[in-house]
Coordinates of C-alpha atoms in Angstrom, one line a residue:
Chain A
X202 CA -8.9 18.9 -20.0
X203 CA -7.4 15.4 -19.5
X204 CA -7.1 15.7 -15.7
X205 CA -8.1 12.8 -13.6
X206 CA -9.3 13.5 -10.0
X207 CA -8.8 10.9 -7.2
X208 CA -10.1 11.5 -3.7
X209 CA -9.9 9.7 -0.4
X210 CA -11.7 11.2 2.6
X211 CA -11.2 15.0 2.5
X212 CA -8.1 14.9 0.4
X213 CA -7.9 14.8 -3.4
X214 CA -5.4 15.1 -6.1
X215 CA -5.5 15.5 -9.9
X216 CA -3.1 14.2 -12.4
X217 CA -2.9 14.5 -16.2
X218 CA -3.9 11.5 -18.1
X219 CA -1.5 12.2 -20.9
X220 CA 1.7 13.0 -18.9
X221 CA 1.0 11.0 -15.8
X222 CA 2.1 14.0 -13.8
X223 CA 0.4 15.6 -10.8
X224 CA -1.6 18.7 -11.5
X225 CA -3.2 19.7 -8.2
X226 CA -3.9 18.8 -4.6
X227 CA -6.9 19.5 -2.6
X228 CA -6.8 19.4 1.2
X229 CA -8.1 21.4 4.1
X230 CA -10.7 22.8 1.7
X231 CA -8.2 24.5 -0.6
X232 CA -7.3 23.3 -4.1
X233 CA -3.7 24.2 -5.1
X234 CA -2.5 23.7 -8.7
X235 CA 0.8 21.9 -8.4
X236 CA 3.2 19.9 -10.6
X237 CA 6.0 17.6 -9.3
X238 CA 8.9 16.4 -11.3
X239 CA 12.2 14.7 -10.7
X240 CA 15.2 16.7 -12.1
X241 CA 18.9 16.6 -11.8
X242 CA 21.9 18.9 -11.6
X243 CA 25.1 17.9 -13.2
X244 CA 28.0 18.1 -10.7
X245 CA 30.9 20.3 -11.5
X246 CA 34.3 18.7 -12.0
X247 CA 37.4 20.9 -11.5
X248 CA 41.0 20.6 -10.4
X249 CA 40.2 22.1 -6.9
X250 CA 43.1 24.6 -7.5
X251 CA 40.9 27.5 -6.2
X252 CA 37.3 28.0 -5.2
X253 CA 36.2 28.6 -8.7
X254 CA 37.6 25.2 -9.7
X255 CA 36.2 23.2 -6.8
X256 CA 34.5 20.0 -7.7
X257 CA 31.0 19.1 -6.5
X258 CA 31.7 16.4 -3.9
X259 CA 31.0 14.9 -0.5
X260 CA 31.3 18.2 1.3
X261 CA 29.7 20.6 -1.1
X262 CA 26.9 20.8 -3.7
X263 CA 28.2 22.7 -6.7
X264 CA 26.4 22.1 -10.0
X265 CA 28.1 22.6 -13.4
X266 CA 25.7 25.5 -14.1
X267 CA 22.3 26.6 -12.9
X268 CA 20.6 24.4 -15.5
X269 CA 18.5 21.6 -14.2
X270 CA 17.7 18.7 -16.4
X271 CA 14.4 16.8 -16.4
X272 CA 14.7 13.1 -15.9
X273 CA 11.4 12.5 -17.8
X274 CA 8.6 14.7 -19.0
X275 CA 6.2 11.9 -18.6
X276 CA 5.4 9.1 -16.2
X277 CA 3.7 5.8 -16.8
X278 CA 0.9 5.6 -14.2
X279 CA -1.0 2.9 -12.3
X280 CA -3.7 3.5 -9.8
X281 CA -4.9 1.4 -6.9
X282 CA -8.3 2.4 -5.5
X283 CA -8.9 0.7 -2.1
X284 CA -11.1 1.4 0.8
X285 CA -8.3 2.3 3.2
X286 CA -5.9 3.8 0.7
X287 CA -5.5 5.2 -2.8
X288 CA -2.1 4.7 -4.5
X289 CA -1.0 6.4 -7.7
X290 CA 2.2 4.7 -8.9
X291 CA 4.4 6.7 -11.2
X292 CA 7.4 5.3 -13.1
X293 CA 9.6 8.0 -14.5
X294 CA 12.6 5.9 -15.7
X295 CA 14.1 2.5 -14.8
X296 CA 15.8 4.2 -11.8
X297 CA 13.1 6.6 -10.6
X298 CA 9.7 5.7 -9.5
X299 CA 7.2 6.9 -6.9
X300 CA 4.0 6.0 -5.1
X301 CA 1.7 8.9 -4.1
X302 CA -0.6 7.8 -1.3
X303 CA -3.9 9.2 0.0
X304 CA -5.0 7.5 3.2
X305 CA -8.5 7.6 4.6
X306 CA -8.5 9.6 7.9
X307 CA -5.0 11.2 7.2
X308 CA -4.4 14.9 6.6
X309 CA -1.3 14.6 4.3
X310 CA -0.4 13.3 0.9
X311 CA 2.6 10.8 1.0
X312 CA 5.2 10.8 -1.8
X313 CA 7.1 7.5 -1.4
X314 CA 10.0 7.7 -3.9
X315 CA 12.6 5.1 -4.9
X316 CA 15.7 6.5 -6.7
X317 CA 18.8 4.6 -7.9
X318 CA 21.1 3.2 -8.8
X319 CA 22.0 6.6 -10.5
X320 CA 23.4 6.0 -13.9
X321 CA 27.1 6.7 -14.2
X322 CA 27.2 7.8 -17.8
X323 CA 27.9 11.4 -19.0
X324 CA 31.1 12.1 -17.1
X325 CA 29.6 14.5 -14.5
X326 CA 27.9 13.3 -11.4
X327 CA 24.1 13.6 -11.1
X328 CA 22.5 15.3 -8.2
X329 CA 18.8 14.3 -8.1
X330 CA 16.1 16.6 -6.8
X331 CA 12.3 16.5 -6.7
X332 CA 10.6 19.9 -7.3
X333 CA 7.1 20.9 -6.3
X334 CA 5.8 23.9 -8.3
X335 CA 2.8 25.8 -7.3
X336 CA 1.1 29.1 -8.3
X337 CA 1.7 30.6 -4.8
X338 CA 3.2 34.1 -4.9
X339 CA 6.0 33.8 -2.3
X340 CA 8.0 37.0 -2.7
X341 CA 11.4 35.2 -2.8
X342 CA 10.8 33.8 0.7
X343 CA 10.7 30.3 2.0
X344 CA 11.1 28.7 5.4
X345 CA 13.3 25.8 6.6
X346 CA 13.5 24.2 10.1
X347 CA 16.5 24.1 12.4
X348 CA 16.8 20.6 13.9
X349 CA 13.0 20.3 14.0
X350 CA 12.8 23.3 16.3
X351 CA 12.8 26.9 15.1
X352 CA 11.5 27.7 11.7
X353 CA 13.9 30.1 9.9
X354 CA 12.9 32.6 7.3
X355 CA 15.1 32.3 4.1
X356 CA 15.1 35.0 1.4
X357 CA 16.6 34.2 -2.0
X358 CA 19.9 35.8 -2.7
X359 CA 19.9 37.5 0.7
X360 CA 21.6 37.2 4.1
X361 CA 20.3 39.2 7.0
X362 CA 23.7 40.4 8.3
X363 CA 25.7 41.2 5.1
X364 CA 25.3 42.3 1.5
X365 CA 25.4 39.2 -0.6
X366 CA 26.4 38.7 -4.2
X367 CA 25.3 35.3 -5.3
X368 CA 27.4 33.8 -8.1
X369 CA 26.0 30.3 -7.9
X370 CA 22.2 30.5 -8.0
X371 CA 21.3 27.0 -7.0
X372 CA 23.9 26.1 -4.3
X373 CA 24.0 29.7 -3.0
X374 CA 20.4 29.4 -2.0
X375 CA 20.4 25.8 -0.7
X376 CA 19.7 25.3 3.0
X377 CA 19.6 22.3 5.3
X378 CA 16.1 20.9 5.8
X379 CA 16.0 18.7 8.9
X380 CA 12.3 17.9 8.8
X381 CA 10.3 20.7 7.1
X382 CA 10.4 23.3 4.2
X383 CA 7.5 25.6 3.4
X384 CA 6.4 28.5 1.3
X385 CA 3.6 31.0 2.0
X386 CA 1.4 33.2 -0.2
X387 CA 0.7 36.1 2.3
X388 CA -1.9 37.7 0.0
X389 CA -4.1 34.7 -0.2
X390 CA -3.2 33.2 3.2
X391 CA -2.0 29.9 1.7
X392 CA 0.8 27.7 2.8
X393 CA 2.5 24.6 1.2
X394 CA 4.8 22.5 3.3
X395 CA 6.8 19.4 2.7
X396 CA 7.9 17.3 5.7
X397 CA 10.8 15.0 5.2
X398 CA 11.5 11.6 6.8
X399 CA 15.3 12.5 7.0
X400 CA 17.4 15.6 6.6
X401 CA 17.8 16.8 3.0
X402 CA 19.1 19.9 1.3
X403 CA 16.4 22.2 -0.1
X404 CA 15.5 25.5 -1.6
X405 CA 12.9 27.6 -3.4
X406 CA 14.7 28.9 -6.5
X407 CA 11.6 30.5 -8.0
X408 CA 8.5 31.8 -6.4
X409 CA 6.0 29.0 -5.7
X410 CA 8.6 26.3 -5.8
X411 CA 10.0 23.9 -3.3
X412 CA 12.8 21.5 -4.2
X413 CA 14.6 18.9 -2.2
X414 CA 17.8 16.9 -3.0
X415 CA 17.2 13.2 -2.5
X416 CA 20.2 11.4 -4.0
X417 CA 23.5 12.2 -5.7
X418 CA 26.7 10.8 -7.1
X419 CA 29.9 12.7 -7.7
X420 CA 32.8 11.4 -9.7
X421 CA 35.5 13.8 -8.4
X422 CA 36.8 14.4 -4.9
X423 CA 36.2 18.0 -3.7
X424 CA 39.5 18.0 -1.9
X425 CA 38.0 19.0 1.4
X426 CA 39.3 16.0 3.2
X427 CA 37.5 12.8 2.3
X428 CA 40.0 12.0 -0.5
X429 CA 37.4 10.0 -2.4
X430 CA 34.7 10.6 -4.9
X431 CA 31.1 10.4 -3.5
X432 CA 29.7 7.4 -5.3
X433 CA 28.3 5.3 -2.6
X434 CA 27.5 1.7 -3.3
X435 CA 26.4 -1.6 -1.8
X436 CA 26.3 -5.1 -3.3
X437 CA 28.6 -3.8 -6.1
X438 CA 25.9 -1.3 -7.3
X439 CA 25.1 2.3 -6.7
X440 CA 22.7 2.9 -3.7
X441 CA 19.0 2.7 -4.1
X442 CA 17.3 5.1 -1.8
X443 CA 13.7 5.0 -0.6
X444 CA 12.1 7.9 1.3
X445 CA 9.0 9.8 1.8
X446 CA 7.8 13.4 1.7
X447 CA 4.6 14.3 3.5
X448 CA 2.8 17.1 1.7
X449 CA 0.5 19.5 3.6
X450 CA -1.3 22.6 2.4
X451 CA -4.1 24.9 3.2
X452 CA -4.9 28.3 4.7
X453 CA -2.7 29.3 7.5
X454 CA -5.3 31.8 8.6
X455 CA -8.2 29.5 9.2
X456 CA -8.8 26.7 11.6
X457 CA -9.4 23.2 10.2
X458 CA -11.6 21.6 12.8
X459 CA -9.8 22.5 16.1
X460 CA -6.4 22.7 14.5
X461 CA -4.4 25.3 12.7
X462 CA -2.3 24.3 9.7
X463 CA 0.9 24.6 11.9
X464 CA -0.4 22.3 14.6
X465 CA -1.6 19.8 11.9
X466 CA 1.9 19.8 10.5
X467 CA 3.5 19.4 13.9
X468 CA 1.3 16.4 14.5
X469 CA 2.4 14.8 11.2
X470 CA 6.1 15.5 12.0
X471 CA 5.8 13.9 15.5
X472 CA 4.1 10.8 14.1
X473 CA 6.6 10.4 11.3
X474 CA 9.8 11.2 13.1
X475 CA 8.9 9.3 16.3
X476 CA 6.9 6.7 14.5
X477 CA 5.3 3.6 16.1
X478 CA 7.6 0.6 16.5
X479 CA 6.4 -2.7 14.9
X480 CA 7.3 -6.1 16.3
X481 CA 6.2 -9.5 15.0
X482 CA 6.1 -12.9 16.6
X483 CA 5.0 -16.3 15.3
X484 CA 2.0 -17.8 17.1
X485 CA 3.2 -21.5 16.7
X486 CA -0.2 -22.3 15.2
X487 CA -2.3 -21.0 18.1
X488 CA -5.7 -19.6 17.2
X489 CA -6.6 -16.0 18.3
X490 CA -8.5 -17.3 21.4
X491 CA -5.7 -19.7 22.4
X492 CA -3.0 -17.0 21.9
X493 CA -4.9 -14.4 23.8
Chain B
X269 CA 23.4 -3.4 29.9
X270 CA 25.7 -5.4 27.7
X271 CA 22.9 -5.7 25.1
X272 CA 22.4 -2.0 25.1
X273 CA 26.1 -1.0 25.0
X274 CA 26.6 -2.2 21.5
X275 CA 24.1 0.3 20.1
X276 CA 25.3 3.0 22.5
X277 CA 28.8 2.6 21.3
X278 CA 27.7 2.7 17.7
X279 CA 25.7 5.9 18.3
X280 CA 28.8 7.4 20.0
X281 CA 30.9 6.7 17.0
X282 CA 28.2 8.0 14.7
X283 CA 28.3 11.4 16.4
X284 CA 31.4 12.1 14.3
X285 CA 30.7 14.7 11.6
X286 CA 31.6 12.3 8.8
X287 CA 28.7 10.0 9.8
X288 CA 26.3 12.9 10.2
X289 CA 27.0 14.4 6.8
X290 CA 28.1 11.4 4.8
X291 CA 31.6 12.7 4.2
X292 CA 33.2 9.4 5.1
X293 CA 35.1 7.1 2.8
X294 CA 33.2 4.1 1.3
X295 CA 34.8 1.5 3.5
X296 CA 34.0 3.7 6.6
X297 CA 30.3 4.0 5.5
X298 CA 30.2 0.2 5.2
X299 CA 31.7 -0.1 8.7
X300 CA 29.2 2.4 10.2
X301 CA 26.4 0.2 8.7
X302 CA 28.0 -2.9 10.3
X303 CA 28.2 -1.2 13.7
X304 CA 24.6 -0.1 13.6
X305 CA 23.3 -3.4 12.4
X306 CA 25.2 -5.2 15.2
X307 CA 23.8 -2.6 17.7
X308 CA 20.2 -3.1 16.4
X309 CA 20.5 -6.9 16.7
X310 CA 21.9 -6.9 20.2
X311 CA 19.4 -4.3 21.4
X312 CA 16.5 -6.4 20.1
X313 CA 17.2 -8.8 23.1
X314 CA 16.5 -5.8 25.4
X315 CA 13.3 -4.8 23.5
X316 CA 12.0 -8.3 23.6
X317 CA 12.5 -8.5 27.3
X318 CA 10.9 -5.1 27.8
X319 CA 7.9 -5.9 25.7
X320 CA 7.4 -9.2 27.5
X321 CA 7.5 -7.3 30.8
X322 CA 5.0 -4.7 29.6
X323 CA 2.8 -7.6 28.4
X324 CA 3.1 -9.3 31.8
X325 CA 4.6 -12.4 30.1
X326 CA 6.9 -14.6 32.3
X327 CA 10.3 -14.1 30.6
X328 CA 11.8 -17.0 32.6
X329 CA 9.3 -19.4 31.1
X330 CA 10.0 -20.2 27.5
X331 CA 6.4 -21.2 26.8
X332 CA 5.0 -17.9 27.8
X333 CA 7.7 -15.5 26.7
X334 CA 7.1 -14.1 23.2
X335 CA 9.9 -14.0 20.6
X336 CA 9.3 -10.5 19.3
X337 CA 11.2 -9.7 16.1
X338 CA 11.8 -6.6 14.1
X339 CA 12.0 -6.4 10.3
X340 CA 13.5 -4.3 7.6
X341 CA 10.3 -2.7 6.4
X342 CA 12.2 -0.1 4.4
X343 CA 12.9 -2.8 1.9
X344 CA 9.7 -4.6 2.5
X345 CA 11.4 -7.7 3.9
X346 CA 10.2 -9.7 6.9
X347 CA 10.9 -13.4 7.7
X348 CA 7.9 -13.7 10.1
X349 CA 5.2 -12.3 7.9
X350 CA 6.5 -14.0 4.8
X351 CA 6.8 -17.5 6.3
X352 CA 4.2 -17.9 9.1
X353 CA 0.6 -18.8 8.5
X354 CA -0.4 -16.9 11.6
X355 CA 1.6 -14.3 13.5
X356 CA 1.0 -11.4 15.9
X357 CA 2.0 -7.8 15.3
X358 CA 2.7 -5.7 18.4
X359 CA 2.8 -1.9 17.7
X360 CA 4.3 0.3 20.4
X361 CA 3.5 4.0 20.4
X362 CA 6.5 6.1 21.6
X363 CA 4.5 9.3 21.8
X364 CA 2.7 10.6 25.0
X365 CA -0.7 10.8 23.2
X366 CA -2.8 8.3 21.4
X367 CA -2.1 7.9 17.7
X368 CA -3.4 6.0 14.6
X369 CA -0.8 4.1 12.6
X370 CA -1.0 2.3 9.3
X371 CA 0.8 -1.0 9.3
X372 CA 2.3 -2.5 6.2
X373 CA 3.7 -6.1 6.2
X374 CA 5.3 -7.9 3.3
X375 CA 3.6 -11.2 2.4
X376 CA 3.6 -13.8 -0.3
X377 CA -0.2 -14.3 -0.7
X378 CA -3.3 -12.1 -0.8
X379 CA -5.6 -14.0 1.6
X380 CA -5.0 -12.7 5.1
X381 CA -7.3 -11.5 7.9
X382 CA -6.4 -9.3 10.8
X383 CA -8.1 -9.3 14.3
X384 CA -7.7 -6.4 16.7
X385 CA -6.9 -7.0 20.4
X386 CA -10.6 -7.7 21.1
X387 CA -10.8 -10.3 18.4
X388 CA -12.8 -8.1 16.0
X389 CA -11.9 -8.6 12.3
X390 CA -10.7 -5.3 10.9
X391 CA -10.4 -4.0 7.3
X392 CA -7.3 -5.0 5.5
X393 CA -6.0 -4.6 2.0
X394 CA -3.4 -6.5 0.0
X395 CA -1.4 -4.3 -2.4
X396 CA 1.3 -5.5 -4.8
X397 CA 4.8 -4.1 -4.2
X398 CA 6.3 -1.6 -6.7
X399 CA 8.7 -3.3 -9.1
X400 CA 11.5 -1.1 -8.0
X401 CA 11.3 -2.6 -4.5
X402 CA 11.6 -6.1 -5.8
X403 CA 14.8 -5.2 -7.6
X404 CA 16.6 -3.5 -4.7
X405 CA 20.2 -5.0 -4.5
X406 CA 20.6 -7.1 -1.3
X407 CA 16.9 -7.6 -0.7
X408 CA 16.4 -11.2 0.3
X409 CA 12.6 -11.7 0.2
X410 CA 10.0 -13.5 -1.9
X411 CA 7.3 -11.1 -0.8
X412 CA 5.5 -9.5 -3.8
X413 CA 2.7 -7.9 -1.8
X414 CA 2.0 -6.0 1.4
X415 CA -1.0 -6.2 3.7
X416 CA -2.1 -2.9 5.0
X417 CA -4.3 -2.2 8.0
X418 CA -5.0 0.6 10.4
X419 CA -3.9 0.2 14.0
X420 CA -6.3 2.7 15.7
X421 CA -6.0 4.6 18.9
X422 CA -2.6 3.2 20.1
X423 CA -2.3 4.2 23.7
X424 CA 0.4 6.7 24.8
X425 CA 3.7 5.0 25.6
X426 CA 1.8 1.7 25.2
X427 CA 1.0 -0.9 22.6
X428 CA -1.7 -3.0 21.0
X429 CA -1.3 -6.5 19.5
X430 CA -3.0 -7.6 16.3
X431 CA -3.5 -11.2 15.2
X432 CA -2.8 -11.9 11.5
X433 CA -3.7 -15.2 9.9
X434 CA -3.8 -16.7 6.4
X435 CA -7.2 -17.8 5.3
X436 CA -8.1 -20.7 3.0
X437 CA -9.0 -20.0 -0.6
X438 CA -9.2 -16.7 -2.4
X439 CA -10.6 -13.5 -1.0
X440 CA -13.9 -13.1 -2.9
X441 CA -15.3 -9.7 -1.7
X442 CA -12.5 -7.4 -2.8
X443 CA -13.3 -3.9 -2.1
X444 CA -10.6 -2.3 -4.2
X445 CA -9.9 -1.7 -7.8
X446 CA -6.5 -3.4 -8.7
X447 CA -3.7 -1.5 -10.3
X448 CA -4.8 -0.2 -13.6
X449 CA -2.5 1.1 -16.3
X450 CA -3.6 4.5 -17.7
X451 CA -7.0 4.4 -16.2
X452 CA -9.8 6.2 -18.0
X453 CA -10.8 9.5 -16.5
X454 CA -14.4 8.5 -16.4
X455 CA -13.8 5.4 -14.2

């Protein structure tokens, strides 16, 4: 059906030849249909006179409406098939691109994205997210971590200690993600988790979805104190951000080798958040033997 | 202590909620970056000394002390790997258990070989950098490729050193399929 399958070790993914978009990931013995897109919210601009007129700014995320706009329905794609690594390189626009990596002997899929400078056209700011959509039946529930420690259960449009009326569907369901966000299909025993290399905002606005905000610009101050619009720049241009998501999925009921899915994810998080330090030094022309 | 204080002070300032959440003004963001960069640079003197100590190098003797350097791998920029025909890569594992770690180093050419601490040649790959990296504002590098290798079984709270050298001529036995636009599904 136009899907191309690429595998490395025990991990595989499929993407659509026509659209260049991801269509599924296989790891830990389970194939999960999945799409991933880059989307954007348009930031609200108001006069900050009352809460309904508050602009989206440095302190708060407040989109113009609940609509989310697709940056591109297609990606141009290039593949690199090596013995240590497979890379699928996707270009969505001249300011969003991504490399999906499968390593031999690793138990995650890496999404290494580069976003920016965000275009400044259109008046409203742009708040860029990436959204992973699966077929998991998640019953309005998702999980986010708290400073890499306790995993907290989040239920859409619900707070455990008071009755909640949500008027802003997207921002009202956003939570801080320090290093992990996950969803579970309790009926089929499946879990999908995305581990981040930095804190981001995230949510699951529909069943089976995970979304994370990775970059934003806002053209109006939200009047909460910074006194300046959030449009960070360097070298006279809007910032370019590069970051990674580490994708893990499988059954949370079965053991994979001697590991559970949770312990596998903890191992990935430790190795990525306390990663090895790399130092280089010239050898002044000495051979390996002389240097040793 | 003096070399550590600069980064300690920067980290002290960056506990402020504006630095944590990004609610600072633009010129303050630039100043935070300046403070951190100065702290990193001054701290590198301490890490160099510590690594030399761990490696039992005589730090008082300039001929045996190693000039360890760190690079901005987030923008694939590194003076040492880009300019030296041979160099060593020391990888320190801060975890209390052994780990494997993939190493990526920006380079200008595609003919490099890597030897592990025992002198055994290990598998490497040279992969071209994404165009988006090459265009990052402020990146000051001629590197268009990265070499990739696996540093296996790094000891807990310890390190391994790999020797990287440029080889003559072109690598003939490529084991990979180079970037291919819109590859056919049957390939």
